[in-house]
């Protein structure tokens, strides 16, 4: 009898371990599949509630583009800033120096991969946008925003919320947008927004 009890316990432990292993993989797969959609839903809600303009899947020919245009997942024209937004997904944790051209991602299997620094890539695209449209960087009109998945482990030294550059999880996106729109800076005029849209249409 004791042998049967031990066998049942062992079997239950085996089933539980399999379920745990597969459930972790399923969670990661689910998050990867829906991360872009989740970011879009947050932005759509924010823009609808605050009467802001949201553009999605934007291709623009910016300064330095020779072989192909620059891509943005989303662009939000708000009252105080124009947000240039890219989605970023990675499994596990990210680490390294934010000033370096590459960062490291360590997955749940303890494998490390070197990737292009998404923060610098976003800031570089923002700078080329400013040059192309003749916008003075000191005006802080554009904000580079890289939105990563909520499960990604990000040390405090890599997470970023500066006036012109953000690297933040999707769960903090709406709150951060609302806070930024409270900044004590002059709002974009209707004429400025229309001029920017016209130039972007010409570059798209």
Short mmCIF file of C-alpha atoms in Angstrom, two decimals:
data_model
loop_
_atom_site.label_atom_id
_atom_site.label_comp_id
_atom_site.label_asym_id
_atom_site.label_seq_id
_atom_site.Cartn_x
_atom_site.Cartn_y
_atom_site.Cartn_z
CA UNK A 1 0.00 0.00 0.00
CA UNK A 2 2.80 2.40 0.91
CA UNK A 3 4.43 1.64 -2.43
CA UNK A 4 1.29 2.69 -4.31
CA UNK A 5 1.07 5.91 -2.33
CA UNK A 6 4.70 6.76 -3.12
CA UNK A 7 4.09 5.96 -6.79
CA UNK A 8 1.03 8.23 -6.91
CA UNK A 9 2.95 11.04 -5.19
CA UNK A 10 5.87 10.65 -7.62
CA UNK A 11 3.47 10.69 -10.57
CA UNK A 12 1.73 13.81 -9.30
CA UNK A 13 5.07 15.55 -8.80
CA UNK A 14 6.09 14.60 -12.34
CA UNK A 15 2.83 15.92 -13.79
CA UNK A 16 3.15 19.13 -11.76
CA UNK A 17 6.73 19.69 -12.97
CA UNK A 18 5.66 19.18 -16.59
CA UNK A 19 2.77 21.59 -16.14
CA UNK A 20 5.07 24.19 -14.57
CA UNK A 21 7.62 23.87 -17.40
CA UNK A 22 5.02 24.14 -20.14
CA UNK A 23 3.02 26.88 -18.42
CA UNK A 24 6.16 29.07 -18.26
CA UNK A 25 6.74 28.54 -21.98
CA UNK A 26 3.09 29.25 -22.71
CA UNK A 27 3.21 32.47 -20.67
CA UNK A 28 6.24 33.67 -22.62
CA UNK A 29 4.67 32.72 -25.96
CA UNK A 30 1.43 34.46 -25.04
CA UNK A 31 3.21 37.64 -23.96
CA UNK A 32 5.38 37.67 -27.10
CA UNK A 33 2.32 37.27 -29.32
CA UNK A 34 0.25 39.96 -27.61
CA UNK A 35 2.92 42.51 -26.57
CA UNK A 36 2.48 44.76 -29.63
CA UNK A 37 -1.30 44.55 -29.34
CA UNK A 38 -1.17 45.43 -25.65
CA UNK A 39 0.96 48.50 -26.35
CA UNK A 40 -1.39 49.56 -29.12
CA UNK A 41 -4.46 49.21 -26.86
CA UNK A 42 -2.84 51.39 -24.17
CA UNK A 43 -1.99 54.07 -26.75
CA UNK A 44 -5.41 53.88 -28.40
CA UNK A 45 -7.15 54.33 -25.05
CA UNK A 46 -4.86 57.24 -24.07
CA UNK A 47 -5.36 59.01 -27.41
CA UNK A 48 -9.13 58.48 -27.44
CA UNK A 49 -9.51 59.73 -23.87
CA UNK A 50 -7.32 62.81 -24.42
CA UNK A 51 -8.20 63.63 -28.04
CA UNK A 52 -4.68 62.93 -29.33
CA UNK A 53 -3.56 61.66 -32.73
CA UNK A 54 -2.15 58.13 -33.03
CA UNK A 55 -0.35 56.82 -36.13
CA UNK A 56 0.66 53.16 -36.40
CA UNK A 57 3.22 51.31 -38.53
CA UNK A 58 4.86 54.45 -39.88
CA UNK A 59 7.61 54.36 -42.52
CA UNK A 60 9.54 57.61 -43.04
CA UNK A 61 12.51 58.54 -45.19
CA UNK A 62 14.77 60.36 -42.74
CA UNK A 63 18.23 61.83 -43.05
CA UNK A 64 20.72 58.99 -43.50
CA UNK A 65 18.19 56.58 -45.00
CA UNK A 66 19.73 55.24 -48.20
CA UNK A 67 18.56 51.65 -48.64
CA UNK A 68 15.24 51.64 -46.76
CA UNK A 69 13.02 54.01 -44.74
CA UNK A 70 12.94 54.27 -40.95
CA UNK A 71 10.13 52.42 -39.20
CA UNK A 72 8.17 53.40 -36.08
CA UNK A 73 5.59 51.13 -34.48
CA UNK A 74 3.61 54.16 -33.30
CA UNK A 75 3.74 57.96 -33.32
CA UNK A 76 1.57 59.94 -30.90
CA UNK A 77 0.93 63.65 -31.43
CA UNK A 78 0.00 64.93 -27.97
CA UNK A 79 -0.37 68.42 -26.51
CA UNK A 80 3.18 68.82 -25.18
CA UNK A 81 5.28 66.29 -27.13
CA UNK A 82 5.41 64.01 -30.13
CA UNK A 83 6.18 60.46 -28.99
CA UNK A 84 8.16 58.17 -31.31
CA UNK A 85 7.32 54.71 -29.99
CA UNK A 86 8.82 51.29 -30.67
CA UNK A 87 7.83 47.95 -29.18
CA UNK A 88 10.56 45.73 -27.71
CA UNK A 89 10.21 42.13 -26.55
CA UNK A 90 12.83 39.92 -24.90
CA UNK A 91 12.69 36.84 -22.70
CA UNK A 92 14.43 36.80 -19.31
CA UNK A 93 16.52 39.80 -18.29
CA UNK A 94 18.51 42.57 -19.96
CA UNK A 95 21.76 44.00 -18.70
CA UNK A 96 24.76 46.06 -19.77
CA UNK A 97 25.74 49.72 -20.11
CA UNK A 98 23.10 51.94 -21.70
CA UNK A 99 25.87 53.94 -23.39
CA UNK A 100 27.13 50.87 -25.28
CA UNK A 101 25.94 50.01 -28.77
CA UNK A 102 24.93 46.54 -27.59
CA UNK A 103 23.25 45.08 -24.51
CA UNK A 104 22.92 41.51 -23.29
CA UNK A 105 19.76 39.47 -22.87
CA UNK A 106 19.87 36.38 -20.63
CA UNK A 107 16.92 34.04 -21.16
CA UNK A 108 15.34 31.61 -18.71
CA UNK A 109 17.76 28.90 -19.86
CA UNK A 110 20.70 31.08 -18.73
CA UNK A 111 21.80 31.72 -22.32
CA UNK A 112 23.11 35.21 -23.05
CA UNK A 113 22.78 36.98 -26.39
CA UNK A 114 24.18 40.30 -27.49
CA UNK A 115 21.59 42.60 -29.08
CA UNK A 116 21.66 46.12 -30.53
CA UNK A 117 20.92 48.62 -27.77
CA UNK A 118 17.21 49.47 -28.27
CA UNK A 119 17.56 52.68 -26.25
CA UNK A 120 20.31 54.07 -28.47
CA UNK A 121 18.47 52.94 -31.61
CA UNK A 122 15.39 54.89 -30.51
CA UNK A 123 17.42 57.97 -29.63
CA UNK A 124 19.26 57.80 -32.96
CA UNK A 125 15.94 57.71 -34.83
CA UNK A 126 14.69 60.67 -32.80
CA UNK A 127 17.84 62.66 -33.65
CA UNK A 128 17.47 61.89 -37.36
CA UNK A 129 13.81 62.92 -37.20
CA UNK A 130 14.86 66.27 -35.68
CA UNK A 131 17.50 66.82 -38.36
CA UNK A 132 15.15 65.88 -41.19
CA UNK A 133 12.38 68.22 -40.01
CA UNK A 134 14.73 70.99 -38.87
CA UNK A 135 13.67 70.79 -35.22
CA UNK A 136 16.10 72.08 -32.58
CA UNK A 137 16.89 69.24 -30.09
CA UNK A 138 16.80 71.84 -27.30
CA UNK A 139 13.06 72.25 -27.92
CA UNK A 140 12.51 68.64 -26.74
CA UNK A 141 9.60 68.32 -29.15
CA UNK A 142 10.18 64.60 -29.79
CA UNK A 143 10.45 61.83 -27.21
CA UNK A 144 11.98 58.45 -28.02
CA UNK A 145 9.91 55.76 -26.31
CA UNK A 146 10.87 52.06 -26.23
CA UNK A 147 8.16 49.94 -24.59
CA UNK A 148 9.26 46.51 -23.35
CA UNK A 149 7.21 43.55 -22.12
CA UNK A 150 6.23 43.53 -18.45
CA UNK A 151 7.97 40.23 -17.60
CA UNK A 152 11.40 41.43 -18.77
CA UNK A 153 13.80 41.89 -15.85
CA UNK A 154 15.37 45.33 -16.17
CA UNK A 155 17.85 46.70 -13.59
CA UNK A 156 17.33 50.29 -12.40
CA UNK A 157 20.39 51.47 -14.33
CA UNK A 158 18.80 50.53 -17.66
CA UNK A 159 15.23 51.66 -17.08
CA UNK A 160 14.95 55.22 -18.32
CA UNK A 161 12.49 58.12 -18.07
CA UNK A 162 14.23 61.28 -19.20
CA UNK A 163 12.56 64.18 -20.98
CA UNK A 164 13.52 62.98 -24.46
CA UNK A 165 14.12 59.24 -23.95
CA UNK A 166 12.15 56.48 -22.21
CA UNK A 167 12.75 52.76 -21.79
CA UNK A 168 9.83 51.44 -19.78
CA UNK A 169 7.41 48.50 -19.40
CA UNK A 170 4.01 48.64 -21.06
CA UNK A 171 2.30 48.69 -17.63
CA UNK A 172 3.87 52.13 -16.95
CA UNK A 173 3.20 53.61 -20.39
CA UNK A 174 -0.16 55.33 -19.85
CA UNK A 175 0.82 56.75 -16.45
CA UNK A 176 4.11 58.12 -17.84
CA UNK A 177 2.37 59.70 -20.83
CA UNK A 178 -0.08 61.45 -18.51
CA UNK A 179 2.75 62.69 -16.27
CA UNK A 180 4.76 63.98 -19.24
CA UNK A 181 1.75 65.88 -20.56
CA UNK A 182 1.71 67.78 -17.24
CA UNK A 183 5.23 69.14 -17.81
CA UNK A 184 5.60 72.90 -17.50
CA UNK A 185 6.45 73.44 -21.18
CA UNK A 186 4.66 75.29 -23.94
CA UNK A 187 2.14 73.07 -25.74
CA UNK A 188 2.47 72.39 -29.43
CA UNK A 189 0.37 74.83 -31.40
CA UNK A 190 -2.15 73.68 -33.97
CA UNK A 191 0.05 75.22 -36.67
CA UNK A 192 3.10 73.30 -35.46
CA UNK A 193 1.19 70.01 -35.44
CA UNK A 194 -0.22 70.61 -38.92
CA UNK A 195 3.23 71.56 -40.25
CA UNK A 196 4.77 68.43 -38.74
CA UNK A 197 2.04 66.23 -40.20
CA UNK A 198 2.52 67.79 -43.63
CA UNK A 199 6.27 67.18 -43.51
CA UNK A 200 5.78 63.63 -42.31
CA UNK A 201 3.38 62.94 -45.18
CA UNK A 202 6.02 64.18 -47.59
CA UNK A 203 8.59 61.89 -46.00
CA UNK A 204 6.35 58.84 -45.75
#
